[in-house]
Each structure stands twice: as structure tokens, then as C-alpha cells.
């Protein structure tokens, strides 16, 4: 059997025979009238109705071999428009097929206005207003979420057996172990860049010997915690939001609630605990790689030996600095995980919501990390 | 009954499906005829959904053919498959409406992709389609604002956007209350009668089968294929097969030798 070509020329599948008799116009239709040639035959009809002096139009369906609902609708519209031009238009010789199709096209449905109107108020003021409201509501809901987290945490401390240790290890692996390669690589490259940039400046003063100290100081105090936190926000914060969001969409969160579990305790606490444990370790790991990156420049371009570079590196580091770095990393981790979980719970319906809140989880987490970092910078300055 | 004739719109020939070494069904052959409502029934796991997915070109069978207008859609290329897909409509179990789009945008999608219609024509067609499924005026609603039955009806409107020759409906009445399910049945019958669209329906509702089916195909997991085919009432009253009996008389398998009671 020969198959039909995938793209037939639909305009050749229909014919309109026109007979003009004074004020009468007779149109005999033959062939197939369908979506694919609707634009073509509608245009033809437009011409006939524009002919001067036509008062009566008869459209004869007798030789139509196929008509679909879109074409039937087009004839109804043609008839309607003829009425507005004071032309008497009638459809004759309809077969059962055409009658059937015409019977399901309700005039009421065609003219009924939409029940709901799309939001059209897009003026600058309404946008500013809406965004402000959104930010305010967002802040309140985050505070409420923190409150719920504290309650859930208190419950977990009082009932340690309710803690799902298996989950904690799972997320420690996800956020920590699986992130080692990228965190190490970024740490190494960051250290390399600082070493290289500072070397270019310091060599003019003959102060090459300060490069190791600069690298280790910068990595430990700022760049290590910050870079690690940003990476974890991108890797794990987004994953938490997407995971919980999809669970909301699939009604799994509702199922948890009806089984008597507090979804926050069940889903958020293991993730937050795992992240808080893992991120400080990742930070130290990243700092080590940063120092290693600096060492590559130190040994190759500064004529320092590995042992000199190393002793110079750790000379400036104080225990206080390591402690503050760990505290910072812990706080960043808590922020990332909390935001990720909260955004996940904010998902209401649909795939688009999951995407929106996953994006928001990462953006908000990075924003809060930078805000928290500024606060820490001032705080630690006065603590010394 | 078998063999291709002028009435055949889709012919399934010797279709076999497997998942790994697990045989779902083997050597299934039947045809979908012009303008008929064909209902596929069978217990869970017998391969109804797999069969439907193969017929709409989403799954590749282990062996066999699905002929549409004489061309095998399994072995044919992308362009043939695209042509085939313009001629079929599918309603998925949950409606599968795109949640980020309004109903208008959902129905608009195939019309924009496959036709050269002017925007005002498309708008009118959308209004007509929504009217056909009794959702006139809902074009700016999002799927999340609709009830389960409305979602299914909107799904039908989208599946019917291009006036397909065959409409596939998966688990038509799943998750719907009896009244809504009956309304949906009426809609199916009305659409079938008015537009002459062939329908392939997977459902378990006996009431709905008696009401809408022109022909029933029954698949069985253990037999690995079709065990009965015919008009629903014929199958109910004339069958001697205990598996068919137990389905149509709603008996437990051990009761099927005698007809003690039935609920229909």
C-alpha cells in the first residue's frame, strides 16, 4: 500500500465552483475542507462576499468529502458575517457528517467572554507595590520557617531517637563527599589566582616573601568559606528545594503530615544537620587546596622551596582565625540548607513552581551568605 | 473480524512487548475501525498502557507492526511519525495539561505548530473546542484552578485541537466520581457521533463500558495477549471463558463457574 505523503498540498484538495446570477451567488463546494486549508478557502470566500450587488449566497455542501470542526466553524462565521453585510447566506445539502459537526458548535460558546481576565495591570507602580509586598511576605514566611525549625530542632533534641541518622549520612555524602572534587578544584584555582595577582604587585616592592601569608590569610578568612558556601548553595541548596518541591507537587508532603509526621522535622532537619556538619569540613579542605594552589605559583615563579612556603603560610594563621572561619562556614551552611528547604515547601503546584523556587533558593542563599559575611567581618573586627 | 478492510484505520499486527526478559504480551493483532469506540480492558499489569504507548509511538515494541493508512509507524522515520501524531489525539490519565499555561495556551500549542491559521481564527477554534467540552469561558484559567473532571475535559479539548482521526484515552474515568465519569462518557459519545472520531479507551468501569463501547478487547496477563473480543453485552452473556465471565459479572475467580450475583 502506498502511504500518504507527510505534507500533502491541502490547497489542491478542495474546489469551489462559482455561479453568479444577478444578485444570486451559488457556491458549490467539493473535496476536503479542513484546518490545513482553512486560511486559503476563507480568503477565497472573502473575495466572493466582496463582489458588488450580491444579496443571496447559497453554499452547497453536497460534494464535500471531508469537513472538520474548524472548517465547519469557518462556515458559521462566514454566514454570520454575511448577515452583518445584509447578505442572505444559506448552507444547503448538508450530509449527516456536516450536520453532526455543526450540531456541536454552540454559538453561546463562541461569544461567551472569558470568565477570568488575565492580569493586565503592569504599570510601574503596581509592579513596585507587588514586589514590595512579595519581599515583605517572603521575609515573614522565612522568619516563620525559622521559628518552626527551632521548634522541630527542640523536639529532636528532646527525642533524639526521632532523628533519621541514615538520612543525615545520606545528605552528608551528597553535600560533602560528592562535592569534594569541585570544591578542591575551585579552592586550588582561587589560591593560584590570588598568589599570581599578589606576586605581580609585590615583586615590584621585592616583597615576594609575603605572598604565602597573603594567600593563606585570604583563603582562610574570606575566600575559603565564601567559595565553598557558594558552591554548596549551587549544588545542595538547589537540590533540597527541588527535592522537597517535587514532593509537595506529588502530595508526598501532605502524606507525611497526615501520617502524623512534621514535614519540617522529617525533611528539613536531617538536611540542615548534615549540611552544617559537612560545610566547615569542606571549607578547611578548600583552604588547604587554596594554599596548595598558591604553593604552585610560589615554587614555580617565586623561587621559594615547599617548606619555606609552608612555614610562611601558617605563620600568620591564628587559632582565632580558624575558629571564626569554621563558625562562618557553619552559619553559611545553616542558611543554605534552611533556605533550600523553605523554598521547597513554598512550591504549590506544577513543574514551573519547582523551577522558580529552586532558582530562588540559590539566589537567596548567596545573597544571605554575602550579607552574613559582612556582618561577620564587622563583628570579628571588634571581637579581637 | 481479522484482516484489513476499508474500515480499518489502525491495524496492529503481531505486536509483542517485553521489559527485559519479562514478556508483557505476545502476538497481539487487532484493528481500530473508522468511527468506532474500542475499549481495552484487563487486569492491572496486563499491558494495556504499554499497548497504548506503543500505538501512540512512545514505546518501541519488541516485535510487530502498527499500521496507520497502510504505513508502519514503528519502522517509519520521524516525518511519518509526525504525520501520524497530527492524526491522533491522546488524553493521558491525569490530563497532562501544561500547568504553566492557561487552557487557551494549552489548546493553542498544536494549532500554532501545525497550521498557518491567523491568530483570530485560532482564538475562535479554541472557543469552539472549549464549548464542545462544556468549558466555554475558561480560556484564561490555569489547570490548577480546575477540578479533576474539568481537567480531563480540557485534556480532551487539547487532544481534539487538530480534529484527529483517532483519539486515545488512558484510564478515562480514573479518579472521578460516578456523576462526573458519566458526564465524560456522554461527552465521548457525543464527540464520537458528531465528529466521527475513532476512540481507543482504556477503562475499568463496567457501567461506562456498556454505555460507550462498540467493541471490547480483553487482555490477560497470564495468557500474554487478547483473550476476548466483541460487543460488551455479547461478551457478558455468551462467553464461556471464566476470566471474561469474572470480569463482566464482577465475580471472584472461584465464583465464576456459577453466576450468583452481579453488579452492573
XYZ file of C-alpha atoms in Angstrom:
648
model
C 0.000 0.000 0.000
C 1.264 3.445 -0.858
C 1.427 5.754 2.100
C 0.143 9.263 2.126
C 2.883 11.834 1.780
C 3.636 13.547 5.091
C 2.987 17.031 3.732
C 0.274 16.940 1.083
C -0.752 20.096 -0.747
C -4.036 20.709 1.012
C -4.990 23.718 -1.127
C -5.495 21.361 -4.080
C -7.808 19.132 -2.097
C -10.846 21.418 -2.384
C -12.740 23.163 -5.166
C -15.269 25.964 -5.149
C -17.485 26.293 -8.210
C -18.947 29.793 -8.501
C -22.128 30.616 -10.417
C -23.230 34.255 -10.424
C -26.782 35.002 -11.465
C -27.757 38.647 -10.917
C -27.937 39.187 -7.175
C -27.635 35.455 -6.544
C -24.335 33.744 -5.935
C -24.139 29.991 -5.808
C -21.012 28.326 -4.384
C -20.697 24.590 -4.894
C -18.072 23.101 -2.609
C -16.228 19.890 -3.377
C -13.387 17.999 -1.740
C -11.845 18.380 1.705
C -12.260 21.409 3.936
C -10.036 21.272 6.973
C -7.643 23.079 9.290
C -4.814 22.748 6.800
C -6.540 24.722 4.041
C -8.777 26.892 6.177
C -6.798 30.082 5.605
C -6.851 29.511 1.839
C -10.558 28.886 1.422
C -11.535 31.619 3.856
C -9.604 34.088 1.749
C -11.475 32.878 -1.348
C -14.806 33.344 0.368
C -13.814 36.855 1.365
C -13.479 37.710 -2.318
C -16.905 36.341 -3.232
C -18.589 38.295 -0.479
C -16.891 41.456 -1.598
C -18.430 41.208 -5.083
C -20.822 44.087 -5.662
C -24.550 43.588 -5.771
C -24.661 40.139 -4.200
C -27.727 39.741 -1.990
C -28.217 35.974 -1.820
C -25.498 33.396 -1.343
C -26.137 29.664 -1.389
C -23.315 27.403 -0.190
C -23.842 23.862 -1.430
C -22.235 21.129 0.708
C -23.300 18.172 -1.431
C -19.907 17.272 -2.819
C -17.834 17.800 0.294
C -15.929 14.603 1.058
C -14.451 15.684 4.366
C -15.037 18.565 6.697
C -13.525 19.078 10.136
C -14.813 21.135 13.009
C -12.531 24.093 12.287
C -13.849 24.337 8.710
C -17.439 23.989 9.933
C -16.754 26.829 12.354
C -15.385 28.901 9.482
C -18.663 28.461 7.545
C -20.669 29.516 10.587
C -18.533 32.643 10.830
C -18.889 33.289 7.101
C -22.664 33.068 7.465
C -22.623 35.379 10.472
C -20.513 37.960 8.709
C -22.753 37.816 5.650
C -25.668 38.747 7.895
C -23.854 41.899 9.014
C -23.379 42.824 5.326
C -27.114 42.271 4.697
C -26.420 39.259 2.534
C -28.747 36.305 2.899
C -26.456 33.293 3.177
C -27.647 29.718 3.473
C -25.917 26.358 3.721
C -27.677 23.595 1.762
C -27.397 19.864 1.072
C -25.640 19.131 4.320
C -24.892 15.451 4.776
C -25.129 13.742 8.156
C -21.449 14.251 8.802
C -21.633 18.018 8.353
C -24.841 18.232 10.352
C -23.180 16.292 13.147
C -20.239 18.635 13.272
C -22.384 21.762 13.090
C -24.522 20.414 15.933
C -21.637 20.543 18.404
C -20.645 24.124 17.628
C -22.552 26.267 20.076
C -22.978 29.897 19.298
C -23.064 30.596 23.008
C -19.571 29.152 23.452
C -18.197 31.307 20.649
C -19.500 34.551 22.055
C -19.118 33.927 25.766
C -16.449 36.194 27.237
C -13.722 34.575 29.352
C -14.762 34.119 32.966
C -11.370 35.236 34.187
C -9.351 38.071 32.789
C -5.604 37.832 32.704
C -3.796 40.320 34.910
C -3.262 43.364 32.781
C -2.180 45.899 35.391
C 1.503 46.070 34.628
C 2.171 49.700 35.456
C 5.437 50.564 37.162
C 3.688 51.460 40.422
C 1.744 48.229 40.664
C 4.906 46.283 39.917
C 6.826 48.118 42.630
C 3.936 47.585 45.020
C 3.677 43.907 44.235
C 7.412 43.335 44.576
C 7.497 45.152 47.922
C 4.600 43.078 49.186
C 6.316 39.968 47.909
C 9.576 40.793 49.682
C 7.751 41.598 52.921
C 5.718 38.373 52.783
C 8.826 36.438 51.897
C 10.662 37.816 54.915
C 7.764 36.956 57.209
C 7.477 33.444 55.839
C 11.204 32.888 56.242
C 11.036 34.068 59.854
C 8.055 31.773 60.446
C 10.006 28.923 58.906
C 12.982 29.634 61.181
C 10.571 29.521 64.110
C 9.192 26.167 63.018
C 12.735 24.913 62.523
C 13.637 25.887 66.083
C 10.579 24.057 67.391
C 11.423 20.986 65.320
C 15.033 21.166 66.468
C 13.971 21.397 70.112
C 11.767 18.344 69.615
C 14.649 16.470 68.009
C 16.956 17.330 70.900
C 14.385 16.080 73.395
C 13.651 12.977 71.301
C 16.965 12.082 69.681
C 15.600 8.710 68.580
C 13.266 10.530 66.184
C 16.258 11.707 64.211
C 16.777 9.796 60.993
C 20.508 9.174 61.181
C 20.519 7.310 57.875
C 19.175 10.414 56.148
C 21.844 12.582 57.757
C 24.594 10.335 56.431
C 22.952 10.283 53.013
C 22.897 14.072 52.798
C 26.417 14.324 54.240
C 27.565 12.198 51.365
C 25.556 14.179 48.839
C 26.608 17.632 50.052
C 30.066 16.693 51.293
C 31.778 13.709 49.729
C 30.242 14.175 46.288
C 31.282 17.834 46.365
C 34.961 17.176 47.180
C 36.301 17.280 43.604
C 34.707 20.573 42.628
C 35.358 22.278 45.975
C 39.008 21.174 45.823
C 39.440 22.345 42.255
C 37.850 25.747 42.877
C 39.942 26.164 46.066
C 43.121 25.317 44.200
C 42.379 27.745 41.388
C 41.387 30.514 43.801
C 44.670 30.132 45.691
C 46.543 30.106 42.411
C 44.858 33.300 41.236
C 45.490 35.209 44.483
C 49.111 34.099 44.533
C 49.619 35.116 40.963
C 47.894 38.510 41.296
C 49.684 39.414 44.527
C 53.017 38.223 43.169
C 52.702 40.614 40.204
C 52.226 43.549 42.603
C 54.547 42.531 45.449
C 57.547 41.733 43.251
C 57.780 45.452 42.381
C 58.486 46.065 46.081
C 60.640 42.978 46.485
C 58.094 41.643 48.963
C 57.638 38.224 47.391
C 58.026 36.546 50.730
C 54.615 37.875 51.823
C 52.732 36.047 49.060
C 52.262 32.785 51.069
C 50.892 34.685 54.053
C 48.551 36.692 51.879
C 47.171 33.575 50.192
C 46.609 31.624 53.390
C 45.130 34.645 55.192
C 42.722 35.457 52.352
C 41.707 31.842 51.835
C 41.102 31.128 55.488
C 39.358 34.353 56.439
C 37.218 35.065 53.383
C 37.568 33.126 50.193
C 37.543 29.591 51.576
C 34.247 29.916 53.456
C 32.679 32.096 50.770
C 33.607 29.986 47.748
C 32.632 26.765 49.498
C 29.311 28.227 50.602
C 28.503 29.432 47.098
C 29.341 26.023 45.662
C 27.247 24.243 48.273
C 24.359 26.645 47.631
C 24.535 25.779 43.952
C 24.932 22.049 44.462
C 22.905 21.231 47.539
C 20.645 24.209 48.280
C 19.074 23.830 44.855
C 18.808 20.066 45.269
C 16.976 20.443 48.595
C 14.495 22.908 47.098
C 13.859 20.735 44.036
C 13.509 17.578 46.089
C 11.058 18.990 48.609
C 9.237 20.941 45.896
C 8.655 17.817 43.843
C 7.463 16.027 46.973
C 4.940 18.822 47.535
C 3.705 18.506 43.947
C 3.340 14.718 44.346
C 1.414 15.201 47.617
C 4.150 13.301 49.462
C 4.480 16.144 51.961
C 0.723 16.017 52.603
C 1.031 12.267 53.086
C 3.739 12.835 55.716
C 1.577 15.360 57.532
C -1.447 13.056 57.581
C 0.693 10.211 58.910
C 1.465 12.439 61.859
C 4.972 13.472 60.893
C 6.020 17.067 60.987
C 7.298 17.533 57.416
C 9.852 20.100 58.587
C 11.271 17.791 61.214
C 11.219 14.868 58.864
C 12.586 16.536 55.751
C 14.432 19.701 56.758
C 16.252 18.762 59.977
C 18.392 15.934 58.506
C 19.381 18.122 55.571
C 20.278 21.089 57.771
C 22.254 18.994 60.276
C 24.135 17.201 57.508
C 24.997 20.464 55.770
C 26.102 22.173 58.993
C 28.456 19.269 59.767
C 29.856 18.980 56.299
C 30.388 22.565 55.133
C 33.041 23.546 57.768
C 34.998 20.412 56.821
C 34.666 21.302 53.147
C 35.843 24.829 53.981
C 39.058 23.646 55.648
C 39.582 21.275 52.743
C 39.116 24.148 50.312
C 41.570 26.331 52.277
C 44.181 23.560 52.109
C 43.760 23.354 48.370
C 43.988 27.149 48.151
C 47.326 27.086 49.947
C 48.399 24.292 47.608
C 47.417 26.432 44.627
C 49.455 29.324 45.995
C 52.346 26.955 46.523
C 52.339 26.032 42.829
C 52.961 29.701 41.985
C 55.374 30.114 44.918
C 57.545 27.202 43.893
C 57.464 27.829 40.148
C 57.641 31.640 39.995
C 58.877 32.929 43.373
C 61.865 30.637 43.866
C 60.539 29.527 47.261
C 61.005 25.979 48.497
C 57.974 23.966 49.514
C 58.967 24.052 53.185
C 59.588 27.826 53.223
C 56.297 28.437 51.516
C 54.534 26.236 54.028
C 56.087 27.810 57.128
C 55.408 31.291 55.752
C 51.805 30.269 55.103
C 50.998 29.087 58.593
C 52.985 31.779 60.350
C 50.186 34.346 60.131
C 47.334 31.972 60.879
C 45.987 32.148 64.393
C 43.651 29.701 66.079
C 41.101 32.535 66.334
C 41.072 32.782 62.543
C 40.446 29.075 62.131
C 37.649 29.215 64.691
C 35.942 32.205 63.052
C 36.268 30.552 59.664
C 34.571 27.408 60.978
C 31.810 29.425 62.673
C 31.219 31.321 59.453
C 31.094 28.128 57.425
C 28.596 26.639 59.876
C 26.327 29.663 59.705
C 26.523 29.752 55.914
C 25.640 26.056 55.823
C 22.605 26.589 58.049
C 21.433 29.460 55.849
C 21.850 27.480 52.636
C 20.039 24.404 53.892
C 17.264 26.379 55.595
C 16.603 28.497 52.516
C 16.698 25.448 50.273
C 14.149 23.617 52.413
C 11.930 26.657 52.891
C 11.804 27.352 49.160
C 10.942 23.721 48.563
C 7.976 23.940 50.933
C 6.793 27.116 49.163
C 6.119 25.184 45.947
C 2.381 24.917 45.377
C 1.713 23.219 42.065
C 3.405 22.343 38.881
C 6.790 21.949 37.313
C 7.208 25.679 36.820
C 6.929 26.349 40.555
C 9.695 23.837 41.260
C 11.982 25.645 38.838
C 11.104 29.052 40.214
C 11.737 28.153 43.835
C 14.906 26.206 43.072
C 16.324 29.287 41.380
C 15.145 31.412 44.271
C 16.789 29.029 46.761
C 20.205 29.560 45.185
C 19.855 33.310 44.666
C 18.524 33.964 48.176
C 21.150 31.717 49.753
C 24.007 33.508 48.002
C 22.534 36.880 48.924
C 22.207 35.898 52.573
C 25.716 34.424 52.592
C 27.166 37.743 51.474
C 25.041 39.684 53.996
C 26.107 37.339 56.795
C 29.728 37.606 55.709
C 29.608 41.399 56.008
C 28.097 41.130 59.472
C 30.839 38.680 60.499
C 33.566 40.968 59.119
C 32.442 43.799 61.401
C 31.747 41.522 64.357
C 35.131 39.781 64.293
C 36.911 43.106 63.889
C 35.522 44.307 67.230
C 35.944 40.920 68.926
C 39.712 40.917 68.561
C -13.160 -9.901 12.050
C -9.498 -10.030 11.259
C -7.649 -8.708 8.265
C -7.526 -5.241 6.889
C -10.515 -3.750 5.135
C -11.616 -0.260 4.147
C -12.957 0.436 7.596
C -9.629 -0.134 9.296
C -7.884 2.990 10.464
C -5.155 1.468 12.624
C -4.098 -2.139 12.272
C -1.975 -3.753 14.964
C -0.145 -6.814 13.703
C 1.620 -9.445 15.803
C 2.726 -6.955 18.400
C 4.952 -8.214 21.211
C 6.222 -6.249 24.168
C 8.848 -7.171 26.709
C 10.600 -5.436 29.556
C 13.957 -7.138 29.657
C 13.168 -10.841 29.735
C 9.721 -10.191 31.163
C 7.115 -10.824 28.468
C 4.190 -8.396 28.712
C 2.202 -9.699 25.731
C 2.919 -11.539 22.525
C 1.431 -11.681 19.033
C -1.341 -9.209 19.651
C -3.285 -8.352 16.486
C -6.426 -6.280 16.129
C -7.683 -3.266 14.250
C -9.293 0.030 15.102
C -12.146 0.795 12.708
C -13.371 4.112 11.459
C -15.736 5.810 13.870
C -15.862 3.053 16.457
C -15.266 3.204 20.189
C -12.887 0.428 21.111
C -12.417 -0.271 24.795
C -9.387 -2.162 26.056
C -9.830 -3.882 29.412
C -7.768 -6.206 31.526
C -6.320 -6.558 34.994
C -3.502 -4.313 36.208
C -0.181 -5.300 34.706
C -1.630 -6.972 31.617
C -0.049 -4.383 29.352
C -2.957 -2.103 28.450
C -0.945 1.042 28.986
C 2.091 -0.477 27.278
C -0.077 -1.356 24.288
C -1.437 2.180 24.150
C 2.036 3.697 24.454
C 3.227 1.573 21.549
C 0.200 2.587 19.496
C 0.902 6.279 20.020
C 4.564 5.852 19.189
C 6.022 6.469 22.643
C 7.366 2.979 23.248
C 9.145 0.667 20.876
C 7.729 -2.861 20.778
C 9.812 -5.998 20.846
C 8.272 -7.065 17.532
C 5.284 -6.328 15.341
C 3.691 -3.529 13.384
C 1.247 -0.706 13.931
C -0.171 0.272 10.549
C -1.793 3.653 10.009
C -3.106 4.226 6.484
C -1.017 1.254 5.467
C 2.277 2.583 6.800
C 4.024 1.000 9.751
C 4.629 3.744 12.297
C 7.102 1.617 14.251
C 9.663 1.247 11.493
C 8.967 4.531 9.679
C 11.020 7.658 10.137
C 10.487 10.832 12.136
C 8.448 12.613 9.463
C 5.963 9.747 9.104
C 5.628 9.604 12.859
C 4.986 13.337 12.958
C 2.296 12.958 10.309
C 0.760 10.141 12.341
C 0.825 12.197 15.505
C -1.081 15.008 13.811
C -3.799 12.479 13.098
C -4.143 11.153 16.621
C -5.035 12.788 19.904
C -4.125 11.450 23.331
C -5.699 12.091 26.713
C -3.355 10.972 29.458
C -4.559 9.645 32.767
C -4.123 12.877 34.683
C -4.881 15.141 31.737
C -1.201 16.142 31.377
C -2.129 19.768 30.767
C 0.847 22.090 30.935
C 0.446 23.651 34.347
C 2.294 26.836 33.499
C -0.086 27.640 30.645
C -3.703 28.704 30.537
C -6.222 26.470 28.783
C -6.084 28.787 25.777
C -2.319 28.341 25.525
C -2.601 24.595 26.026
C -5.002 24.201 23.110
C -3.243 26.838 21.034
C 0.025 24.887 21.027
C -0.756 22.224 18.384
C -2.687 24.743 16.284
C 0.274 27.106 16.170
C 2.705 24.304 15.457
C 0.857 22.532 12.680
C -1.316 25.107 10.935
C -0.864 28.508 9.315
C -4.005 29.974 10.833
C -4.408 33.637 11.699
C -4.480 34.372 15.461
C -8.170 35.352 15.359
C -9.076 32.058 13.687
C -7.121 30.156 16.319
C -8.918 32.104 19.043
C -12.308 31.146 17.574
C -11.303 27.490 17.232
C -10.218 27.456 20.868
C -13.563 28.908 21.933
C -15.348 26.269 19.869
C -13.291 23.399 21.296
C -13.844 24.598 24.850
C -17.557 24.859 24.063
C -17.558 21.270 22.801
C -16.269 20.023 26.149
C -18.572 22.339 28.127
C -15.786 24.619 29.298
C -16.846 27.741 27.421
C -15.346 30.817 29.031
C -12.482 29.011 30.770
C -9.736 30.026 28.350
C -7.810 32.122 30.871
C -7.876 29.539 33.652
C -4.814 27.578 34.633
C -5.125 23.814 35.034
C -4.565 24.142 38.792
C -7.809 26.119 39.021
C -9.880 23.257 37.587
C -11.445 20.163 39.130
C -10.411 16.657 38.065
C -13.301 16.242 35.638
C -12.722 19.666 34.121
C -9.029 18.846 33.658
C -9.963 15.703 31.742
C -12.397 17.643 29.576
C -9.788 20.307 28.903
C -7.377 17.474 28.042
C -9.919 16.187 25.521
C -10.252 19.686 24.040
C -6.481 19.833 23.582
C -6.326 16.299 22.165
C -9.100 17.255 19.718
C -7.447 20.520 18.681
C -6.422 19.217 15.257
C -9.579 17.117 14.722
C -7.646 13.855 14.880
C -8.956 10.683 13.285
C -8.254 8.613 16.363
C -8.440 9.657 19.992
C -6.652 7.590 22.638
C -7.911 7.895 26.204
C -5.976 6.320 29.052
C -7.891 5.375 32.208
C -10.784 7.584 31.248
C -12.742 7.552 34.495
C -9.864 7.024 36.954
C -10.187 9.251 39.973
C -13.570 10.680 39.028
C -16.868 10.452 40.860
C -19.629 8.455 39.119
C -21.570 11.560 38.053
C -18.530 13.243 36.525
C -17.482 9.965 34.917
C -20.960 9.599 33.374
C -20.764 13.163 32.046
C -17.431 12.322 30.493
C -18.961 9.217 28.889
C -21.702 11.378 27.385
C -19.085 13.760 26.059
C -17.186 10.867 24.466
C -20.345 9.536 22.802
C -21.355 12.989 21.596
C -17.891 13.701 20.174
C -17.769 10.300 18.524
C -21.188 10.744 16.937
C -20.736 14.339 15.838
C -17.186 14.192 14.530
C -16.882 10.505 13.704
C -13.621 10.300 15.659
C -12.477 6.750 16.386
C -11.718 6.216 20.050
C -9.415 3.786 21.804
C -10.189 3.805 25.507
C -8.639 2.060 28.483
C -11.088 1.856 31.358
C -12.294 -0.481 34.107
C -15.743 0.938 34.691
C -18.270 -1.694 33.623
C -21.090 0.819 33.518
C -19.124 3.038 31.237
C -18.092 0.083 29.038
C -21.713 -0.936 28.444
C -22.601 2.650 27.664
C -19.831 3.675 25.306
C -18.092 0.631 23.855
C -18.800 -0.585 20.343
C -16.238 -3.306 20.836
C -14.220 -4.576 23.772
C -10.765 -6.128 23.728
C -9.764 -8.032 26.799
C -6.118 -8.622 27.584
C -4.887 -11.146 30.100
C -1.600 -11.161 31.911
C -1.141 -14.925 32.086
C -2.300 -15.554 28.549
C 0.031 -12.766 27.390
C -2.431 -11.389 24.876
C -6.047 -10.922 23.833
C -8.448 -13.437 25.327
C -11.729 -11.954 24.165
C -13.033 -9.521 21.605
C -16.583 -8.444 20.849
C -19.550 -6.323 21.801
C -19.724 -5.825 25.566
C -23.154 -7.404 26.038
C -22.263 -10.344 23.799
C -19.185 -10.957 25.866
C -21.196 -10.725 29.045
C -23.880 -13.187 28.026
C -22.221 -15.538 25.573
C -18.740 -16.089 26.889
C -17.676 -19.380 28.369
C -14.251 -18.181 29.393
C -14.119 -17.941 33.192
C -11.708 -14.977 33.068
C -14.067 -12.977 30.847
C -17.035 -14.027 32.935
C -15.417 -12.951 36.149
C -14.746 -9.526 34.675
C -18.201 -8.890 33.275
C -20.084 -10.406 36.180
C -17.715 -8.937 38.748
C -17.197 -12.312 40.391
C -14.214 -13.589 42.233
C -12.453 -16.175 40.074
C -13.694 -19.137 42.139
C -17.287 -17.994 41.800
C -17.178 -17.572 38.065
C -18.282 -21.113 37.312
C -21.713 -20.197 38.567
C -23.420 -16.868 38.177
C -24.540 -15.976 41.651
C -24.905 -12.246 41.583
C -23.843 -9.335 39.562
C -23.455 -5.649 39.970
C -23.547 -3.520 36.900
